[in-house]
Amino acid sequence: MKSIIAFCLFLWTAQAFEYDLTPVKVSEDVHCFFGAPENITQENGGNMVNTCFVQTKEGFVVIDSGPTFGYAQEAYAQMQKIKNLPVKVVINTHEHDDHWLGNSFYKSKGALLMGPRTYEQNVIPGMSTRMQRSVGEETYTGTKVVKLDKIVDTHYAFTLGDTVFELKKLVEKAHTQGDLVVYLPQKKVIFTGDLVFNDRLSSIRDGSIIGSLKALDLIDSMQAQVIVGGHGYVTDANATVSLRRYLSEMKKQILEALSNDVSIDQITKHVTMPEYKNMKLYDVLHDRNVFEAYRELEMYDEDEE
Ligand SMILES: [Zn+2]
């Protein structure tokens, strides 16, 4: 009988989309949900992004709120299983919508929303989103675009419980023009947002290849023990290796092509980097990355560094 009631309750409360989120412990009191190394699809419901939560004595701090209201709701339920505590702060690493569309859920729970200036500039309440178009209305149910409570320009630190959180903008333009990292100095854990990708290719369409490489160097110089990127499963001190290798090789090949007068129309045929063909999202992102990097490197003078 009990199981029949439970089953009926399940049907009653069943969401249009089940994310089946499972928290993975990456450090003491730090857990993450790892998304698939894919593009956004109806099938994954936008669960192709990494989001994390840090437990403190006074409550949770969430880093990136995920792709939908429903996702954040499931993430919150998983947190409550670990410890019955409120979510006090949500930090958004950058303006791309797979990272913050869970904000309205946490706002409804009383959390303070923080993020970069570019969120304020580009995210407008009521606007339609790429996520909405990609996952469909059912999965998107309840999702609202909301404003931040606190904008971080270059640097901000706060303590919750006894845990120190440092938010920093490392370079002017890297993955976007407003990427924040979140560093926990006591735990030597850094959340880098999309400054770090692994297990799939990154996109540099809104950013800079030079800035991205600089950001990776700065992240490594912090000597964190745990580095959690916005996408991909590698979280040890080598998490930056894969993206650095890809971007450095691309930079080298494009600079060579430029010195041989290869035109922008021809560049994607020259810089194919076949060793990355089996990397997830190569077909979708590689040519565009080469094209964008070419436009940037055309103007680039290494001696001005
Ligand atoms: Zn992303």
PDB file of C-alpha atoms and ligand atoms in Angstrom:
ATOM      1  CA  MET A   1       0.000   0.000   0.000  1.00  0.00           C
ATOM      2  CA  LYS A   2       2.776   2.351   1.023  1.00  0.00           C
ATOM      3  CA  SER A   3       4.530   1.855  -2.268  1.00  0.00           C
ATOM      4  CA  ILE A   4       1.327   2.550  -4.209  1.00  0.00           C
ATOM      5  CA  ILE A   5       0.895   5.842  -2.327  1.00  0.00           C
ATOM      6  CA  ALA A   6       4.546   6.677  -2.927  1.00  0.00           C
ATOM      7  CA  PHE A   7       4.135   5.899  -6.613  1.00  0.00           C
ATOM      8  CA  CYS A   8       1.013   8.087  -6.878  1.00  0.00           C
ATOM      9  CA  LEU A   9       2.865  10.889  -5.097  1.00  0.00           C
ATOM     10  CA  PHE A  10       5.725  10.438  -7.511  1.00  0.00           C
ATOM     11  CA  LEU A  11       3.373  10.783 -10.494  1.00  0.00           C
ATOM     12  CA  TRP A  12       1.773  13.818  -8.891  1.00  0.00           C
ATOM     13  CA  THR A  13       5.054  15.606  -8.302  1.00  0.00           C
ATOM     14  CA  ALA A  14       6.835  14.281 -11.393  1.00  0.00           C
ATOM     15  CA  GLN A  15       8.627  17.070 -13.229  1.00  0.00           C
ATOM     16  CA  ALA A  16       8.547  17.351 -16.978  1.00  0.00           C
ATOM     17  CA  PHE A  17      12.254  16.591 -16.931  1.00  0.00           C
ATOM     18  CA  GLU A  18      14.289  14.476 -14.513  1.00  0.00           C
ATOM     19  CA  TYR A  19      17.943  15.437 -14.307  1.00  0.00           C
ATOM     20  CA  ASP A  20      18.904  12.639 -11.876  1.00  0.00           C
ATOM     21  CA  LEU A  21      21.578  14.844 -10.352  1.00  0.00           C
ATOM     22  CA  THR A  22      24.170  13.119  -8.211  1.00  0.00           C
ATOM     23  CA  PRO A  23      26.579  15.227  -6.155  1.00  0.00           C
ATOM     24  CA  VAL A  24      30.261  14.294  -6.390  1.00  0.00           C
ATOM     25  CA  LYS A  25      32.538  15.243  -3.501  1.00  0.00           C
ATOM     26  CA  VAL A  26      35.609  17.094  -4.808  1.00  0.00           C
ATOM     27  CA  SER A  27      36.972  18.338  -1.447  1.00  0.00           C
ATOM     28  CA  GLU A  28      35.881  18.478   2.200  1.00  0.00           C
ATOM     29  CA  ASP A  29      32.411  20.132   2.255  1.00  0.00           C
ATOM     30  CA  VAL A  30      32.591  20.785  -1.488  1.00  0.00           C
ATOM     31  CA  HIS A  31      30.412  18.918  -3.999  1.00  0.00           C
ATOM     32  CA  CYS A  32      29.723  19.346  -7.693  1.00  0.00           C
ATOM     33  CA  PHE A  33      27.224  18.110 -10.259  1.00  0.00           C
ATOM     34  CA  PHE A  34      29.033  17.288 -13.494  1.00  0.00           C
ATOM     35  CA  GLY A  35      27.185  17.808 -16.764  1.00  0.00           C
ATOM     36  CA  ALA A  36      27.696  15.785 -19.936  1.00  0.00           C
ATOM     37  CA  PRO A  37      30.457  16.891 -22.353  1.00  0.00           C
ATOM     38  CA  GLU A  38      27.851  17.831 -24.982  1.00  0.00           C
ATOM     39  CA  ASN A  39      26.013  20.751 -26.492  1.00  0.00           C
ATOM     40  CA  ILE A  40      22.602  21.701 -25.072  1.00  0.00           C
ATOM     41  CA  THR A  41      19.930  19.261 -26.309  1.00  0.00           C
ATOM     42  CA  GLN A  42      16.321  18.408 -25.475  1.00  0.00           C
ATOM     43  CA  GLU A  43      17.600  15.036 -24.267  1.00  0.00           C
ATOM     44  CA  ASN A  44      20.070  16.445 -21.712  1.00  0.00           C
ATOM     45  CA  GLY A  45      17.793  19.331 -20.694  1.00  0.00           C
ATOM     46  CA  GLY A  46      20.827  21.629 -20.551  1.00  0.00           C
ATOM     47  CA  ASN A  47      22.659  19.366 -18.107  1.00  0.00           C
ATOM     48  CA  MET A  48      25.997  19.877 -19.871  1.00  0.00           C
ATOM     49  CA  VAL A  49      27.428  22.273 -17.309  1.00  0.00           C
ATOM     50  CA  ASN A  50      29.167  21.846 -13.950  1.00  0.00           C
ATOM     51  CA  THR A  51      27.664  23.451 -10.853  1.00  0.00           C
ATOM     52  CA  CYS A  52      28.977  23.196  -7.293  1.00  0.00           C
ATOM     53  CA  PHE A  53      28.016  23.862  -3.703  1.00  0.00           C
ATOM     54  CA  VAL A  54      30.121  24.570  -0.622  1.00  0.00           C
ATOM     55  CA  GLN A  55      28.810  23.706   2.819  1.00  0.00           C
ATOM     56  CA  THR A  56      29.600  26.160   5.626  1.00  0.00           C
ATOM     57  CA  LYS A  57      28.366  26.342   9.215  1.00  0.00           C
ATOM     58  CA  GLU A  58      25.787  28.942   8.259  1.00  0.00           C
ATOM     59  CA  GLY A  59      24.565  27.608   4.949  1.00  0.00           C
ATOM     60  CA  PHE A  60      25.489  26.687   1.397  1.00  0.00           C
ATOM     61  CA  VAL A  61      27.195  28.778  -1.254  1.00  0.00           C
ATOM     62  CA  VAL A  62      26.316  27.676  -4.785  1.00  0.00           C
ATOM     63  CA  ILE A  63      28.688  28.282  -7.684  1.00  0.00           C
ATOM     64  CA  ASP A  64      26.667  28.507 -10.904  1.00  0.00           C
ATOM     65  CA  SER A  65      22.999  27.680 -10.683  1.00  0.00           C
ATOM     66  CA  GLY A  66      22.622  25.552 -13.816  1.00  0.00           C
ATOM     67  CA  PRO A  67      20.390  25.574 -16.899  1.00  0.00           C
ATOM     68  CA  THR A  68      16.799  25.704 -15.542  1.00  0.00           C
ATOM     69  CA  PHE A  69      14.573  26.243 -12.508  1.00  0.00           C
ATOM     70  CA  GLY A  70      13.928  22.483 -12.393  1.00  0.00           C
ATOM     71  CA  TYR A  71      17.657  21.728 -12.357  1.00  0.00           C
ATOM     72  CA  ALA A  72      18.224  24.084  -9.414  1.00  0.00           C
ATOM     73  CA  GLN A  73      15.268  22.569  -7.582  1.00  0.00           C
ATOM     74  CA  GLU A  74      16.767  19.081  -7.930  1.00  0.00           C
ATOM     75  CA  ALA A  75      20.228  20.330  -6.953  1.00  0.00           C
ATOM     76  CA  TYR A  76      18.754  21.934  -3.831  1.00  0.00           C
ATOM     77  CA  ALA A  77      16.983  18.691  -2.872  1.00  0.00           C
ATOM     78  CA  GLN A  78      20.319  16.846  -3.110  1.00  0.00           C
ATOM     79  CA  MET A  79      22.019  19.485  -0.922  1.00  0.00           C
ATOM     80  CA  GLN A  80      19.329  19.130   1.725  1.00  0.00           C
ATOM     81  CA  LYS A  81      20.013  15.378   1.857  1.00  0.00           C
ATOM     82  CA  ILE A  82      23.610  16.176   2.821  1.00  0.00           C
ATOM     83  CA  LYS A  83      22.694  18.839   5.380  1.00  0.00           C
ATOM     84  CA  ASN A  84      19.515  20.708   6.124  1.00  0.00           C
ATOM     85  CA  LEU A  85      20.869  24.239   5.598  1.00  0.00           C
ATOM     86  CA  PRO A  86      19.743  27.288   3.616  1.00  0.00           C
ATOM     87  CA  VAL A  87      21.443  28.436   0.421  1.00  0.00           C
ATOM     88  CA  LYS A  88      22.802  31.853   1.405  1.00  0.00           C
ATOM     89  CA  VAL A  89      24.708  32.928  -1.698  1.00  0.00           C
ATOM     90  CA  VAL A  90      24.727  32.000  -5.382  1.00  0.00           C
ATOM     91  CA  ILE A  91      27.758  33.091  -7.437  1.00  0.00           C
ATOM     92  CA  ASN A  92      27.518  33.221 -11.231  1.00  0.00           C
ATOM     93  CA  THR A  93      30.871  32.877 -12.990  1.00  0.00           C
ATOM     94  CA  HIS A  94      29.847  34.466 -16.310  1.00  0.00           C
ATOM     95  CA  GLU A  95      26.991  35.535 -18.517  1.00  0.00           C
ATOM     96  CA  HIS A  96      26.381  32.343 -20.557  1.00  0.00           C
ATOM     97  CA  ASP A  97      22.928  31.043 -19.741  1.00  0.00           C
ATOM     98  CA  ASP A  98      23.773  27.398 -18.980  1.00  0.00           C
ATOM     99  CA  HIS A  99      25.453  28.764 -15.818  1.00  0.00           C
ATOM    100  CA  TRP A 100      22.747  30.923 -14.227  1.00  0.00           C
ATOM    101  CA  LEU A 101      19.207  30.022 -15.267  1.00  0.00           C
ATOM    102  CA  GLY A 102      18.665  28.334 -11.895  1.00  0.00           C
ATOM    103  CA  ASN A 103      18.962  31.756 -10.223  1.00  0.00           C
ATOM    104  CA  SER A 104      15.225  32.372  -9.905  1.00  0.00           C
ATOM    105  CA  PHE A 105      14.812  29.167  -7.904  1.00  0.00           C
ATOM    106  CA  TYR A 106      17.489  30.191  -5.372  1.00  0.00           C
ATOM    107  CA  LYS A 107      16.100  33.723  -5.250  1.00  0.00           C
ATOM    108  CA  SER A 108      12.757  32.233  -4.212  1.00  0.00           C
ATOM    109  CA  LYS A 109      14.643  30.527  -1.337  1.00  0.00           C
ATOM    110  CA  GLY A 110      16.106  33.853  -0.169  1.00  0.00           C
ATOM    111  CA  ALA A 111      19.651  33.507  -1.534  1.00  0.00           C
ATOM    112  CA  LEU A 112      21.784  36.518  -2.448  1.00  0.00           C
ATOM    113  CA  LEU A 113      22.754  36.417  -6.140  1.00  0.00           C
ATOM    114  CA  MET A 114      26.232  37.610  -7.167  1.00  0.00           C
ATOM    115  CA  GLY A 115      27.927  37.811 -10.531  1.00  0.00           C
ATOM    116  CA  PRO A 116      30.020  39.839 -12.953  1.00  0.00           C
ATOM    117  CA  ARG A 117      29.208  43.234 -14.479  1.00  0.00           C
ATOM    118  CA  THR A 118      28.599  41.577 -17.855  1.00  0.00           C
ATOM    119  CA  TYR A 119      25.584  39.758 -16.381  1.00  0.00           C
ATOM    120  CA  GLU A 120      23.997  43.098 -15.546  1.00  0.00           C
ATOM    121  CA  GLN A 121      24.842  44.394 -19.028  1.00  0.00           C
ATOM    122  CA  ASN A 122      23.594  41.417 -21.036  1.00  0.00           C
ATOM    123  CA  VAL A 123      20.974  39.607 -18.983  1.00  0.00           C
ATOM    124  CA  ILE A 124      17.590  41.301 -19.119  1.00  0.00           C
ATOM    125  CA  PRO A 125      14.629  40.060 -17.063  1.00  0.00           C
ATOM    126  CA  GLY A 126      11.946  38.722 -19.398  1.00  0.00           C
ATOM    127  CA  MET A 127      14.294  38.024 -22.283  1.00  0.00           C
ATOM    128  CA  SER A 128      14.128  34.713 -24.124  1.00  0.00           C
ATOM    129  CA  THR A 129      17.245  32.570 -23.916  1.00  0.00           C
ATOM    130  CA  ARG A 130      19.236  30.123 -25.987  1.00  0.00           C
ATOM    131  CA  MET A 131      18.426  27.520 -23.323  1.00  0.00           C
ATOM    132  CA  GLN A 132      14.692  28.076 -23.710  1.00  0.00           C
ATOM    133  CA  ARG A 133      14.896  27.568 -27.480  1.00  0.00           C
ATOM    134  CA  SER A 134      17.085  24.468 -27.120  1.00  0.00           C
ATOM    135  CA  VAL A 135      15.466  22.451 -24.328  1.00  0.00           C
ATOM    136  CA  GLY A 136      11.818  23.278 -25.064  1.00  0.00           C
ATOM    137  CA  GLU A 137       9.133  24.908 -22.924  1.00  0.00           C
ATOM    138  CA  GLU A 138       8.338  21.896 -20.735  1.00  0.00           C
ATOM    139  CA  THR A 139      11.845  21.476 -19.403  1.00  0.00           C
ATOM    140  CA  TYR A 140      12.113  25.253 -19.062  1.00  0.00           C
ATOM    141  CA  THR A 141       8.933  25.490 -16.939  1.00  0.00           C
ATOM    142  CA  GLY A 142       9.268  27.923 -14.039  1.00  0.00           C
ATOM    143  CA  THR A 143      12.584  29.351 -15.243  1.00  0.00           C
ATOM    144  CA  LYS A 144      12.810  33.132 -14.990  1.00  0.00           C
ATOM    145  CA  VAL A 145      15.552  35.581 -15.826  1.00  0.00           C
ATOM    146  CA  VAL A 146      16.269  37.623 -12.707  1.00  0.00           C
ATOM    147  CA  LYS A 147      18.642  40.430 -11.761  1.00  0.00           C
ATOM    148  CA  LEU A 148      21.644  40.038  -9.489  1.00  0.00           C
ATOM    149  CA  ASP A 149      21.747  41.475  -5.964  1.00  0.00           C
ATOM    150  CA  LYS A 150      25.466  42.162  -6.067  1.00  0.00           C
ATOM    151  CA  ILE A 151      27.743  42.958  -9.013  1.00  0.00           C
ATOM    152  CA  VAL A 152      31.442  42.105  -8.738  1.00  0.00           C
ATOM    153  CA  ASP A 153      33.731  44.161 -10.971  1.00  0.00           C
ATOM    154  CA  THR A 154      37.245  42.963 -10.219  1.00  0.00           C
ATOM    155  CA  HIS A 155      37.513  41.575  -6.712  1.00  0.00           C
ATOM    156  CA  TYR A 156      35.301  40.759  -3.746  1.00  0.00           C
ATOM    157  CA  ALA A 157      35.752  38.549  -0.698  1.00  0.00           C
ATOM    158  CA  PHE A 158      33.335  37.397   1.987  1.00  0.00           C
ATOM    159  CA  THR A 159      33.206  34.869   4.792  1.00  0.00           C
ATOM    160  CA  LEU A 160      30.265  32.580   5.516  1.00  0.00           C
ATOM    161  CA  GLY A 161      30.467  30.328   8.562  1.00  0.00           C
ATOM    162  CA  ASP A 162      34.238  30.204   8.811  1.00  0.00           C
ATOM    163  CA  THR A 163      34.785  29.728   5.108  1.00  0.00           C
ATOM    164  CA  VAL A 164      36.448  32.466   3.054  1.00  0.00           C
ATOM    165  CA  PHE A 165      35.320  33.029  -0.548  1.00  0.00           C
ATOM    166  CA  GLU A 166      37.406  35.180  -2.898  1.00  0.00           C
ATOM    167  CA  LEU A 167      35.879  36.286  -6.201  1.00  0.00           C
ATOM    168  CA  LYS A 168      38.272  37.601  -8.834  1.00  0.00           C
ATOM    169  CA  LYS A 169      38.246  38.710 -12.421  1.00  0.00           C
ATOM    170  CA  LEU A 170      41.647  37.486 -13.615  1.00  0.00           C
ATOM    171  CA  VAL A 171      41.904  39.095 -17.060  1.00  0.00           C
ATOM    172  CA  GLU A 172      39.897  41.629 -19.032  1.00  0.00           C
ATOM    173  CA  LYS A 173      38.698  39.173 -21.698  1.00  0.00           C
ATOM    174  CA  ALA A 174      39.139  35.393 -21.677  1.00  0.00           C
ATOM    175  CA  HIS A 175      36.110  33.073 -22.175  1.00  0.00           C
ATOM    176  CA  THR A 176      33.919  36.204 -22.025  1.00  0.00           C
ATOM    177  CA  GLN A 177      34.532  39.811 -21.021  1.00  0.00           C
ATOM    178  CA  GLY A 178      33.588  39.133 -17.433  1.00  0.00           C
ATOM    179  CA  ASP A 179      34.717  35.774 -16.089  1.00  0.00           C
ATOM    180  CA  LEU A 180      34.899  35.444 -12.326  1.00  0.00           C
ATOM    181  CA  VAL A 181      36.779  32.720 -10.507  1.00  0.00           C
ATOM    182  CA  VAL A 182      35.866  31.699  -6.974  1.00  0.00           C
ATOM    183  CA  TYR A 183      38.778  30.708  -4.755  1.00  0.00           C
ATOM    184  CA  LEU A 184      38.589  29.045  -1.352  1.00  0.00           C
ATOM    185  CA  PRO A 185      42.046  29.789   0.154  1.00  0.00           C
ATOM    186  CA  GLN A 186      41.589  27.526   3.204  1.00  0.00           C
ATOM    187  CA  LYS A 187      40.704  24.536   1.061  1.00  0.00           C
ATOM    188  CA  LYS A 188      42.867  25.402  -1.957  1.00  0.00           C
ATOM    189  CA  VAL A 189      39.887  24.884  -4.238  1.00  0.00           C
ATOM    190  CA  ILE A 190      39.165  27.079  -7.257  1.00  0.00           C
ATOM    191  CA  PHE A 191      36.014  27.223  -9.373  1.00  0.00           C
ATOM    192  CA  THR A 192      37.002  28.675 -12.718  1.00  0.00           C
ATOM    193  CA  GLY A 193      33.749  28.744 -14.677  1.00  0.00           C
ATOM    194  CA  ASP A 194      34.505  28.386 -18.384  1.00  0.00           C
ATOM    195  CA  LEU A 195      38.122  29.500 -18.106  1.00  0.00           C
ATOM    196  CA  VAL A 196      38.733  25.751 -17.811  1.00  0.00           C
ATOM    197  CA  PHE A 197      37.241  23.064 -20.020  1.00  0.00           C
ATOM    198  CA  ASN A 198      38.304  19.467 -20.335  1.00  0.00           C
ATOM    199  CA  ASP A 199      36.843  16.322 -21.923  1.00  0.00           C
ATOM    200  CA  ARG A 200      35.386  18.534 -24.699  1.00  0.00           C
ATOM    201  CA  LEU A 201      36.380  21.533 -26.783  1.00  0.00           C
ATOM    202  CA  SER A 202      35.838  25.059 -25.538  1.00  0.00           C
ATOM    203  CA  SER A 203      34.321  27.935 -27.479  1.00  0.00           C
ATOM    204  CA  ILE A 204      36.139  31.249 -27.759  1.00  0.00           C
ATOM    205  CA  ARG A 205      33.426  33.079 -29.716  1.00  0.00           C
ATOM    206  CA  ASP A 206      32.821  35.709 -26.999  1.00  0.00           C
ATOM    207  CA  GLY A 207      36.365  35.749 -25.709  1.00  0.00           C
ATOM    208  CA  SER A 208      40.037  35.836 -26.533  1.00  0.00           C
ATOM    209  CA  ILE A 209      42.624  33.152 -27.214  1.00  0.00           C
ATOM    210  CA  ILE A 210      45.405  35.303 -25.719  1.00  0.00           C
ATOM    211  CA  GLY A 211      43.283  36.177 -22.681  1.00  0.00           C
ATOM    212  CA  SER A 212      42.263  32.543 -22.208  1.00  0.00           C
ATOM    213  CA  LEU A 213      45.903  31.414 -22.189  1.00  0.00           C
ATOM    214  CA  LYS A 214      46.771  34.163 -19.699  1.00  0.00           C
ATOM    215  CA  ALA A 215      43.887  33.162 -17.452  1.00  0.00           C
ATOM    216  CA  LEU A 216      45.079  29.531 -17.472  1.00  0.00           C
ATOM    217  CA  ASP A 217      48.559  30.659 -16.368  1.00  0.00           C
ATOM    218  CA  LEU A 218      47.087  32.777 -13.573  1.00  0.00           C
ATOM    219  CA  ILE A 219      44.901  29.886 -12.400  1.00  0.00           C
ATOM    220  CA  ASP A 220      47.925  27.576 -12.276  1.00  0.00           C
ATOM    221  CA  SER A 221      49.943  30.195 -10.399  1.00  0.00           C
ATOM    222  CA  MET A 222      47.394  30.000  -7.566  1.00  0.00           C
ATOM    223  CA  GLN A 223      48.486  26.392  -6.982  1.00  0.00           C
ATOM    224  CA  ALA A 224      45.061  25.093  -6.048  1.00  0.00           C
ATOM    225  CA  GLN A 225      44.715  21.409  -5.281  1.00  0.00           C
ATOM    226  CA  VAL A 226      41.270  21.199  -6.819  1.00  0.00           C
ATOM    227  CA  ILE A 227      40.382  23.067 -10.034  1.00  0.00           C
ATOM    228  CA  VAL A 228      36.772  22.764 -11.157  1.00  0.00           C
ATOM    229  CA  GLY A 229      36.043  23.999 -14.675  1.00  0.00           C
ATOM    230  CA  GLY A 230      32.669  24.908 -16.142  1.00  0.00           C
ATOM    231  CA  HIS A 231      32.642  21.763 -18.288  1.00  0.00           C
ATOM    232  CA  GLY A 232      34.491  18.447 -17.984  1.00  0.00           C
ATOM    233  CA  TYR A 233      35.316  15.944 -15.283  1.00  0.00           C
ATOM    234  CA  VAL A 234      38.998  16.562 -14.470  1.00  0.00           C
ATOM    235  CA  THR A 235      39.342  18.476 -11.179  1.00  0.00           C
ATOM    236  CA  ASP A 236      42.915  17.906 -10.056  1.00  0.00           C
ATOM    237  CA  ALA A 237      45.842  20.323 -10.471  1.00  0.00           C
ATOM    238  CA  ASN A 238      46.124  19.185 -14.130  1.00  0.00           C
ATOM    239  CA  ALA A 239      42.628  20.361 -15.050  1.00  0.00           C
ATOM    240  CA  THR A 240      44.060  23.227 -17.131  1.00  0.00           C
ATOM    241  CA  VAL A 241      46.353  21.055 -19.260  1.00  0.00           C
ATOM    242  CA  SER A 242      43.928  20.011 -21.976  1.00  0.00           C
ATOM    243  CA  LEU A 243      42.635  23.500 -22.862  1.00  0.00           C
ATOM    244  CA  ARG A 244      46.098  25.076 -22.693  1.00  0.00           C
ATOM    245  CA  ARG A 245      47.464  22.475 -25.089  1.00  0.00           C
ATOM    246  CA  TYR A 246      44.613  23.039 -27.549  1.00  0.00           C
ATOM    247  CA  LEU A 247      44.799  26.838 -27.490  1.00  0.00           C
ATOM    248  CA  SER A 248      48.620  27.043 -27.563  1.00  0.00           C
ATOM    249  CA  GLU A 249      48.772  24.713 -30.539  1.00  0.00           C
ATOM    250  CA  MET A 250      46.062  26.726 -32.310  1.00  0.00           C
ATOM    251  CA  LYS A 251      47.883  29.990 -31.588  1.00  0.00           C
ATOM    252  CA  LYS A 252      51.161  28.604 -32.910  1.00  0.00           C
ATOM    253  CA  GLN A 253      49.603  27.270 -36.116  1.00  0.00           C
ATOM    254  CA  ILE A 254      47.638  30.449 -36.828  1.00  0.00           C
ATOM    255  CA  LEU A 255      50.685  32.693 -36.290  1.00  0.00           C
ATOM    256  CA  GLU A 256      52.610  30.465 -38.702  1.00  0.00           C
ATOM    257  CA  ALA A 257      49.786  30.686 -41.237  1.00  0.00           C
ATOM    258  CA  LEU A 258      49.697  34.471 -40.862  1.00  0.00           C
ATOM    259  CA  SER A 259      53.404  34.697 -41.572  1.00  0.00           C
ATOM    260  CA  ASN A 260      52.770  32.625 -44.713  1.00  0.00           C
ATOM    261  CA  ASP A 261      49.975  35.022 -45.768  1.00  0.00           C
ATOM    262  CA  VAL A 262      47.161  32.476 -45.417  1.00  0.00           C
ATOM    263  CA  SER A 263      43.885  34.410 -45.749  1.00  0.00           C
ATOM    264  CA  ILE A 264      40.931  34.232 -43.358  1.00  0.00           C
ATOM    265  CA  ASP A 265      38.914  32.329 -45.995  1.00  0.00           C
ATOM    266  CA  GLN A 266      41.549  29.620 -46.091  1.00  0.00           C
ATOM    267  CA  ILE A 267      42.510  29.427 -42.429  1.00  0.00           C
ATOM    268  CA  THR A 268      40.107  26.689 -41.306  1.00  0.00           C
ATOM    269  CA  LYS A 269      41.511  24.425 -44.043  1.00  0.00           C
ATOM    270  CA  HIS A 270      45.039  25.001 -42.730  1.00  0.00           C
ATOM    271  CA  VAL A 271      44.479  24.689 -38.997  1.00  0.00           C
ATOM    272  CA  THR A 272      42.479  21.467 -38.740  1.00  0.00           C
ATOM    273  CA  MET A 273      44.375  20.036 -35.757  1.00  0.00           C
ATOM    274  CA  PRO A 274      43.300  16.433 -36.569  1.00  0.00           C
ATOM    275  CA  GLU A 275      44.560  15.111 -33.223  1.00  0.00           C
ATOM    276  CA  TYR A 276      41.477  16.817 -31.706  1.00  0.00           C
ATOM    277  CA  LYS A 277      38.961  15.330 -34.140  1.00  0.00           C
ATOM    278  CA  ASN A 278      37.796  12.776 -31.606  1.00  0.00           C
ATOM    279  CA  MET A 279      37.352  15.384 -28.896  1.00  0.00           C
ATOM    280  CA  LYS A 280      33.686  16.079 -28.093  1.00  0.00           C
ATOM    281  CA  LEU A 281      32.214  19.104 -29.942  1.00  0.00           C
ATOM    282  CA  TYR A 282      35.119  19.342 -32.397  1.00  0.00           C
ATOM    283  CA  ASP A 283      32.710  19.368 -35.361  1.00  0.00           C
ATOM    284  CA  VAL A 284      30.602  22.125 -33.828  1.00  0.00           C
ATOM    285  CA  LEU A 285      33.263  24.433 -32.415  1.00  0.00           C
ATOM    286  CA  HIS A 286      36.706  23.976 -33.940  1.00  0.00           C
ATOM    287  CA  ASP A 287      36.369  25.908 -37.218  1.00  0.00           C
ATOM    288  CA  ARG A 288      34.656  28.791 -35.462  1.00  0.00           C
ATOM    289  CA  ASN A 289      37.418  28.884 -32.836  1.00  0.00           C
ATOM    290  CA  VAL A 290      40.089  29.004 -35.549  1.00  0.00           C
ATOM    291  CA  PHE A 291      38.231  31.758 -37.358  1.00  0.00           C
ATOM    292  CA  GLU A 292      37.824  33.891 -34.218  1.00  0.00           C
ATOM    293  CA  ALA A 293      41.419  33.293 -33.132  1.00  0.00           C
ATOM    294  CA  TYR A 294      42.664  34.313 -36.575  1.00  0.00           C
ATOM    295  CA  ARG A 295      40.817  37.637 -36.361  1.00  0.00           C
ATOM    296  CA  GLU A 296      42.370  38.293 -32.975  1.00  0.00           C
ATOM    297  CA  LEU A 297      45.892  37.167 -33.852  1.00  0.00           C
ATOM    298  CA  GLU A 298      45.923  39.238 -37.043  1.00  0.00           C
ATOM    299  CA  MET A 299      46.100  42.308 -34.787  1.00  0.00           C
ATOM    300  CA  TYR A 300      48.355  40.719 -32.211  1.00  0.00           C
ATOM    301  CA  ASP A 301      51.914  41.793 -31.573  1.00  0.00           C
ATOM    302  CA  GLU A 302      53.768  39.469 -29.216  1.00  0.00           C
ATOM    303  CA  ASP A 303      56.293  42.211 -28.375  1.00  0.00           C
ATOM    304  CA  GLU A 304      53.532  44.387 -26.928  1.00  0.00           C
ATOM    305  CA  GLU A 305      52.900  41.826 -24.187  1.00  0.00           C
TER     306      GLU A 305
HETATM  307 ZN    ZN B   1      29.457  27.153 -20.194  1.00  0.00          ZN
END
